[in-house]
Short mmCIF file of N, CA and C and ligand atoms in Angstrom, two decimals:
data_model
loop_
_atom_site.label_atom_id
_atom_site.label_comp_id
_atom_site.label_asym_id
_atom_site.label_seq_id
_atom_site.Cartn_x
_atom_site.Cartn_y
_atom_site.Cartn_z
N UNK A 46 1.14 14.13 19.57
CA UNK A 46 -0.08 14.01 18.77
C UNK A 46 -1.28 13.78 19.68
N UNK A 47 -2.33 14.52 19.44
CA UNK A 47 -3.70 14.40 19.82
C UNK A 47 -4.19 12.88 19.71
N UNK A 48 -4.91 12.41 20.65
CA UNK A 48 -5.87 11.00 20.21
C UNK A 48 -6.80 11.03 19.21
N UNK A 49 -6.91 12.41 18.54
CA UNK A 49 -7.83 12.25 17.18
C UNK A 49 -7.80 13.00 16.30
N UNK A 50 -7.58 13.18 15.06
CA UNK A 50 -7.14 13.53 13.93
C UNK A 50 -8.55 13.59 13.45
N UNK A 51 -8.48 14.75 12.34
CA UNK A 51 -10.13 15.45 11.50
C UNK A 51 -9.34 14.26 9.63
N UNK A 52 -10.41 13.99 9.98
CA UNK A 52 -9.39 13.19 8.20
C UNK A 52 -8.98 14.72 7.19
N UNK A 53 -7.98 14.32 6.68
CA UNK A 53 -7.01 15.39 5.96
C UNK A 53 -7.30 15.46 4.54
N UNK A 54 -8.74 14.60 4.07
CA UNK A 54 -9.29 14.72 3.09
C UNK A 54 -10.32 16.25 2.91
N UNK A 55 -10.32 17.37 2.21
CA UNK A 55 -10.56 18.86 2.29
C UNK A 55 -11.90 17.93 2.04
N UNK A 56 -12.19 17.25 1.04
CA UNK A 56 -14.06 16.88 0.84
C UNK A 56 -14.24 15.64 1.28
N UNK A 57 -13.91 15.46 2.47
CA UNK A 57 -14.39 14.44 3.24
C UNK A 57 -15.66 14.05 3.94
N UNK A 58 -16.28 15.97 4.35
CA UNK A 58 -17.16 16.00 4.70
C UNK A 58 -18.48 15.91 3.34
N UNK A 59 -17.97 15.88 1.78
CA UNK A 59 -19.04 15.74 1.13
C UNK A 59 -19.41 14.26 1.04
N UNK A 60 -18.60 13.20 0.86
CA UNK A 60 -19.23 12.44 1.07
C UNK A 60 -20.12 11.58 1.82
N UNK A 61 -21.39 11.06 0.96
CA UNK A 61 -22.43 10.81 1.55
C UNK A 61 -22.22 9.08 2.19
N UNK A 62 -22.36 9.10 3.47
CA UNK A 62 -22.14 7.96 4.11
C UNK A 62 -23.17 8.39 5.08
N UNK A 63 -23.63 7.46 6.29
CA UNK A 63 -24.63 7.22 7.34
C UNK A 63 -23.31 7.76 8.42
N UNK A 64 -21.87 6.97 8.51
CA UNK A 64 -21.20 7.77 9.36
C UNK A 64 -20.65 9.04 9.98
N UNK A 65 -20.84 9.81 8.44
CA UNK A 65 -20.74 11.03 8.19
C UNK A 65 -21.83 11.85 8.91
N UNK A 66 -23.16 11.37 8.77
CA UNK A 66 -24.02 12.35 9.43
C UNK A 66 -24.75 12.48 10.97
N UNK A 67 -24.28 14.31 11.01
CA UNK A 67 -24.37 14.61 12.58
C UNK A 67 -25.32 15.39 12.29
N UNK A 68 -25.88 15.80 13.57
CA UNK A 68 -26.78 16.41 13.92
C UNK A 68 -28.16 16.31 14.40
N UNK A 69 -29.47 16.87 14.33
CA UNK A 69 -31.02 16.54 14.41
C UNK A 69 -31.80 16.85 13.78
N UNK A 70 -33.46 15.89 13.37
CA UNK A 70 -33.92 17.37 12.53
C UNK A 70 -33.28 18.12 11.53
N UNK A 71 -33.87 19.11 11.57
CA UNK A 71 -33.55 19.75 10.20
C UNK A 71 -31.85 20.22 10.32
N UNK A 72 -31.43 20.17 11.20
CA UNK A 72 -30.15 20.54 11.17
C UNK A 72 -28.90 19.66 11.07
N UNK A 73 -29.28 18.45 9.84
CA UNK A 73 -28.31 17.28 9.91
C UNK A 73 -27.25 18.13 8.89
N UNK A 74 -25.90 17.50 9.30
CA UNK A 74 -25.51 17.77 8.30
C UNK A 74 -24.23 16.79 8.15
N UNK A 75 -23.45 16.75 6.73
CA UNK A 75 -22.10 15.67 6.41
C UNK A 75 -20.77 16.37 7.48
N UNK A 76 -20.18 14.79 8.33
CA UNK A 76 -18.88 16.17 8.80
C UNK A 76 -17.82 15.16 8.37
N UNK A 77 -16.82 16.23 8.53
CA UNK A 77 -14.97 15.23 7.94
C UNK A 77 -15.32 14.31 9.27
N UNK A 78 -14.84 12.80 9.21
CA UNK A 78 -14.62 11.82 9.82
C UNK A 78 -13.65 12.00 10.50
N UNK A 79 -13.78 11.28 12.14
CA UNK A 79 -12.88 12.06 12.91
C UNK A 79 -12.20 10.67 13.33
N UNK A 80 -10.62 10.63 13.53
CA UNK A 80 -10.04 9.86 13.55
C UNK A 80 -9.12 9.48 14.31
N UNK A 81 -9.35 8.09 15.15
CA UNK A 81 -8.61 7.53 16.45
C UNK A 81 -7.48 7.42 15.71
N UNK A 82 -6.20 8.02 16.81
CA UNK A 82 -5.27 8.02 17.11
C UNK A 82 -4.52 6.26 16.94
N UNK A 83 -3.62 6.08 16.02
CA UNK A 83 -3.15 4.30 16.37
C UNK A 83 -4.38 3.20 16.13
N UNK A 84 -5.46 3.51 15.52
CA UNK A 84 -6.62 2.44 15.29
C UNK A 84 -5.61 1.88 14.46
N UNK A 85 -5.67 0.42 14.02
CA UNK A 85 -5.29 -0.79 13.45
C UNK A 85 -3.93 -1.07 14.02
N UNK A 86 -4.45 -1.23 15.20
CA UNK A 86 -2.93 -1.29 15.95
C UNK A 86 -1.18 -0.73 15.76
N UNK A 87 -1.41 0.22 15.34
CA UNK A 87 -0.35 1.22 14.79
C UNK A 87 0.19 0.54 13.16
N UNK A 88 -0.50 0.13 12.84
CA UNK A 88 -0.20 -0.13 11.51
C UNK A 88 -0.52 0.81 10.49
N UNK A 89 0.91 1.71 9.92
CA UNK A 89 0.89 2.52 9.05
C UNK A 89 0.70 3.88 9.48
N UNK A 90 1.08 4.16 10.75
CA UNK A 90 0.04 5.21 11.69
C UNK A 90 0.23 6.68 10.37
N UNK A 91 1.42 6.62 9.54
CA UNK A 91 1.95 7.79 9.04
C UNK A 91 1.00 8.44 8.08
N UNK A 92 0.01 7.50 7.54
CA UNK A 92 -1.18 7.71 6.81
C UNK A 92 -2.31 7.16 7.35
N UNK A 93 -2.68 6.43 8.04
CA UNK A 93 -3.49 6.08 8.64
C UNK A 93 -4.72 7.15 10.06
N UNK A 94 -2.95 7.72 10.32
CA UNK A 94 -3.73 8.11 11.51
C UNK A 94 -4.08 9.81 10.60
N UNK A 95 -4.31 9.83 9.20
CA UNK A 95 -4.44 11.22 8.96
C UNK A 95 -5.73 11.27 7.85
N UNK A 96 -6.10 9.71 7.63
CA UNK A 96 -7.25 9.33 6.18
C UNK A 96 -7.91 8.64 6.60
N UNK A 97 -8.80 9.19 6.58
CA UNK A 97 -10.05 7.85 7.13
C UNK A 97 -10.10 6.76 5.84
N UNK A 98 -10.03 6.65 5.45
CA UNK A 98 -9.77 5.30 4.12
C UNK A 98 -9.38 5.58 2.90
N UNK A 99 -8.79 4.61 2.04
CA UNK A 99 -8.38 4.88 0.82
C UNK A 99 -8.89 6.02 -0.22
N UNK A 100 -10.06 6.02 0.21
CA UNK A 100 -10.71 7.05 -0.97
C UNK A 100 -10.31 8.38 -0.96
N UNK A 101 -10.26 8.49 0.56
CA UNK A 101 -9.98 9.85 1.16
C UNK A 101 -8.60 10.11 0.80
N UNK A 102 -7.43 9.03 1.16
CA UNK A 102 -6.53 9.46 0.66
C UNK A 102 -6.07 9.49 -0.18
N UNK A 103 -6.59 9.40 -1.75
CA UNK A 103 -6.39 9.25 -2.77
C UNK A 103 -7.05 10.29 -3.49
N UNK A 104 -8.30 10.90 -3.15
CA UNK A 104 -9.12 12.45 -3.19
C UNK A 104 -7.46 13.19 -2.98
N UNK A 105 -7.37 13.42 -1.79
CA UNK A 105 -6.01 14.71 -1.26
C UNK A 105 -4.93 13.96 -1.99
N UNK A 106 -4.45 13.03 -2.27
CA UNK A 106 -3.18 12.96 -3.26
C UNK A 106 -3.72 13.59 -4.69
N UNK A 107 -4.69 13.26 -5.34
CA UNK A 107 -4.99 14.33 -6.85
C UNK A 107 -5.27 15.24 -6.63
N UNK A 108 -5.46 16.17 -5.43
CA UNK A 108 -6.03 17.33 -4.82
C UNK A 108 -4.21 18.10 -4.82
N UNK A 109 -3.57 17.47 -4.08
CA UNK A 109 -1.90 17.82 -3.47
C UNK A 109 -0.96 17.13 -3.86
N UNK A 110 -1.80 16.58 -4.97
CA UNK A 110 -0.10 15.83 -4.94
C UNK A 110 1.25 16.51 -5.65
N UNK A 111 0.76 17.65 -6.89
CA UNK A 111 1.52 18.50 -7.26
C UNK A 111 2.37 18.95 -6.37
N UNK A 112 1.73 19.16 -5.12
CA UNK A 112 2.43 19.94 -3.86
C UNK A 112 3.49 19.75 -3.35
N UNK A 113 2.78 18.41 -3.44
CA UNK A 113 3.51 17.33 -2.27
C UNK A 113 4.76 16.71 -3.20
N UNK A 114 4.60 16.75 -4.66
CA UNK A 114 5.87 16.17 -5.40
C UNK A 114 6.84 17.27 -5.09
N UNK A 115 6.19 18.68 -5.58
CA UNK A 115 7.22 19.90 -5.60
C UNK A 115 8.18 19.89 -4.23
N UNK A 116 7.48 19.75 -3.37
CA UNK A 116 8.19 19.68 -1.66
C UNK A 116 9.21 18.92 -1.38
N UNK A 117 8.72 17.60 -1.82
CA UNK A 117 9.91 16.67 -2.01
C UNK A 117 10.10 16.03 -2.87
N UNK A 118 10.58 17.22 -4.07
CA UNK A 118 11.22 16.61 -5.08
C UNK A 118 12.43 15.75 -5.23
N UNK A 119 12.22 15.22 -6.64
CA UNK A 119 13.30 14.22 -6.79
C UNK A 119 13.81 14.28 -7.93
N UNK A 120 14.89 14.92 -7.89
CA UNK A 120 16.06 15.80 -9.17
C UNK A 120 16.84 14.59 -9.72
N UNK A 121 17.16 13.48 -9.11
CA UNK A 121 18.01 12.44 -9.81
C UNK A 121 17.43 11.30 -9.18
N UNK A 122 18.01 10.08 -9.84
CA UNK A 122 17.66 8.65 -9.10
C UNK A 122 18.86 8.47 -8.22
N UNK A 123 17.95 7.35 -7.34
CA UNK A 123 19.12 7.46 -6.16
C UNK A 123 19.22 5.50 -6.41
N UNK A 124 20.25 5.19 -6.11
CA UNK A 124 21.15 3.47 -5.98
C UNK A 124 20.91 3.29 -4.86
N UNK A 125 20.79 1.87 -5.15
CA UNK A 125 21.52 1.09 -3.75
C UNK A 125 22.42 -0.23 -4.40
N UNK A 126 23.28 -0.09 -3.81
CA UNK A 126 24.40 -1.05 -4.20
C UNK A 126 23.85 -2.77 -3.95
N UNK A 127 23.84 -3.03 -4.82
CA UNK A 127 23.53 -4.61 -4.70
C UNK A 127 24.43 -5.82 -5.39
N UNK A 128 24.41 -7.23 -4.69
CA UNK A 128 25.06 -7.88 -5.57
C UNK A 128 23.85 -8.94 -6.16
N UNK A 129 23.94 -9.66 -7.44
CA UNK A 129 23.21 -10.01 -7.45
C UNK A 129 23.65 -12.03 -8.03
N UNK A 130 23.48 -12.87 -6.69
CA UNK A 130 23.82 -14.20 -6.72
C UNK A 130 22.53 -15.02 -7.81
N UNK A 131 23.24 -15.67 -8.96
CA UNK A 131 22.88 -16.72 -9.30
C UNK A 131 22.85 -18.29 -8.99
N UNK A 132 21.83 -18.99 -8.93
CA UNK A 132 22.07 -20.20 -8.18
C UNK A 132 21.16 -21.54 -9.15
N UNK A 133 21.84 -22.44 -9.43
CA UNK A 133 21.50 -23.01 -9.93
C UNK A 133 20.60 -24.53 -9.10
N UNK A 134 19.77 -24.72 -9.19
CA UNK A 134 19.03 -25.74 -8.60
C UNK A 134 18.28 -27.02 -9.09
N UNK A 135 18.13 -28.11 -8.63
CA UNK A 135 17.37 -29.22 -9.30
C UNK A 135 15.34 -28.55 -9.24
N UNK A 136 14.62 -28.70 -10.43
CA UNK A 136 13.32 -28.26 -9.96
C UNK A 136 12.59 -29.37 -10.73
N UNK A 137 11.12 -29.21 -10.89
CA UNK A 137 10.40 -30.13 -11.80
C UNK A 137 9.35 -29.35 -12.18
N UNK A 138 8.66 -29.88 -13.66
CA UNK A 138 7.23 -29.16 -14.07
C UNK A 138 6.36 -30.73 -14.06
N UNK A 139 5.12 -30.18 -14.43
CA UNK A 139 4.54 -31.42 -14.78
C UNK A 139 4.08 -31.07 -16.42
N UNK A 140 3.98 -32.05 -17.21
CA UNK A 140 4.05 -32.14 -18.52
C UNK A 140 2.93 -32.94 -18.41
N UNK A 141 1.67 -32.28 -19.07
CA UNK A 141 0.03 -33.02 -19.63
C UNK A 141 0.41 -33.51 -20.02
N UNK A 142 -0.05 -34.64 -20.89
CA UNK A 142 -0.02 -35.52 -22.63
C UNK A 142 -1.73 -35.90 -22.86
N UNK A 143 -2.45 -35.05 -22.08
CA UNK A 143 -3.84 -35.19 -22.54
C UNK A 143 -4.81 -36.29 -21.60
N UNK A 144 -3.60 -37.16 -20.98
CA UNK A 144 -4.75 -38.28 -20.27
C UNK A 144 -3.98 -38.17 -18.90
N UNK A 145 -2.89 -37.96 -18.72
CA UNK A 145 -2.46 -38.07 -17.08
C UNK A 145 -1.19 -36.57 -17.51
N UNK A 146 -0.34 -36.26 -16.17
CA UNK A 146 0.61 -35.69 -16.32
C UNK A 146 1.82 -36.74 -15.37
N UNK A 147 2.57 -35.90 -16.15
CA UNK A 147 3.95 -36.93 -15.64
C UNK A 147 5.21 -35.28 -15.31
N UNK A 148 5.52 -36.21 -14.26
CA UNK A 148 6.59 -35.16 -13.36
C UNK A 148 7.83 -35.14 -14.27
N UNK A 149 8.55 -33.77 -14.75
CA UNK A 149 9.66 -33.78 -15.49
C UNK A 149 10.83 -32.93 -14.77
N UNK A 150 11.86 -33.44 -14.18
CA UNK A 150 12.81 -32.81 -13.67
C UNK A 150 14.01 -32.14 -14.46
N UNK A 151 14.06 -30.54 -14.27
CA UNK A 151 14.68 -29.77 -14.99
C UNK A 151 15.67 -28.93 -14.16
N UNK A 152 17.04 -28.03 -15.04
CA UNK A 152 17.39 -27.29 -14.09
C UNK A 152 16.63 -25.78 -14.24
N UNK A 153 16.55 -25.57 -12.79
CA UNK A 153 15.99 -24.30 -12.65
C UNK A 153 17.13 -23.20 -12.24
N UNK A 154 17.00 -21.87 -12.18
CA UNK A 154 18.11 -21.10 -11.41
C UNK A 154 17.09 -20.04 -10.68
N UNK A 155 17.71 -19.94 -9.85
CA UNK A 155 17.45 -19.45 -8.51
C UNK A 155 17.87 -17.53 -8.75
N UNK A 156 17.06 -16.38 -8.48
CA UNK A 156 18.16 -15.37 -8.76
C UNK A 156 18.21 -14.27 -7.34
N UNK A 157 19.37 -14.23 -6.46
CA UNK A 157 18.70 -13.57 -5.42
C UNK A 157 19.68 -12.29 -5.16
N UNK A 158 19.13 -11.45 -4.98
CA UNK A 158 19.55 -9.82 -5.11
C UNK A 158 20.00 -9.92 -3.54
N UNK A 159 21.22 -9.45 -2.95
CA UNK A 159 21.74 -8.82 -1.83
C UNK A 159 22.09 -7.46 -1.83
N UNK A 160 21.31 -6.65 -0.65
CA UNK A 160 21.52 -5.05 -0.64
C UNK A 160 22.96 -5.29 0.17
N UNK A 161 24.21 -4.82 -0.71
CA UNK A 161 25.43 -4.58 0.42
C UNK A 161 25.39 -3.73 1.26
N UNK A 162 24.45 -2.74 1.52
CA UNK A 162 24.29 -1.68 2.32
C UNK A 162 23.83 -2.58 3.95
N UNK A 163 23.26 -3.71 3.82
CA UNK A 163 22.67 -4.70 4.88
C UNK A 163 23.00 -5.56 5.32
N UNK A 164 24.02 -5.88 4.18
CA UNK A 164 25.15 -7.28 4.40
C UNK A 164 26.68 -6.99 5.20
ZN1 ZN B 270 -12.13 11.05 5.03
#
């Protein structure tokens, strides 16, 4: 991959922003936002490094997203095997009565899902 990516939004260049505009004189004009390679410290690079911000990528998802479902469609649901542990625990609420609250200890349960695929 190149150190800079053209944002992958098709009307990127219409929107009106101060960053957007290049040029001089009479010859300014809006351009697609051009985009560092790994900016936010590689966080998310898989969309990141291709949208200059949410808007943009949310323009090209209602623009493609038909596309993009058809491409990789999804004909059935897919599982993951899980077990799922119940646990019972000591907890407390607090109960108003209008002038103070008072601590009331109850049982609570705990509910925690394990992927066996990880276990
Ligand atoms: Zn953009």
């Amino acid at each position: 991959m190149s150190d800079y990516n053209w944002c992958h939004n098709p009307d990127c260049h219409t929107i009106e922003t101060q960053s957007r505009v290049r040029g001089t004189g009479d010859n300014k004009v809006l351009r697609t936002v051009k985009i560092k390679a790994n900016r936010y410290n590689g966080y998310q690079t898989n969309i990141w490094n291709y949208f200059c911000n949410n808007s943009c990528l949310f323009q090209f998802l209602n623009k493609f997203g038909q596309e993009i479902a058809n491409t990789y469609s999804v004909k059935q649901p897919s599982e993951t095997p899980i077990k799922v542990e119940k646990e019972q625990y000591e907890s407390y609420r607090y109960d108003w009565n209008g002038r103070e609250s008072r601590r009331v200890p109850y049982q609570a349960t705990r509910t925690t899902i394990i992927n066996k695929n990880n276990s």
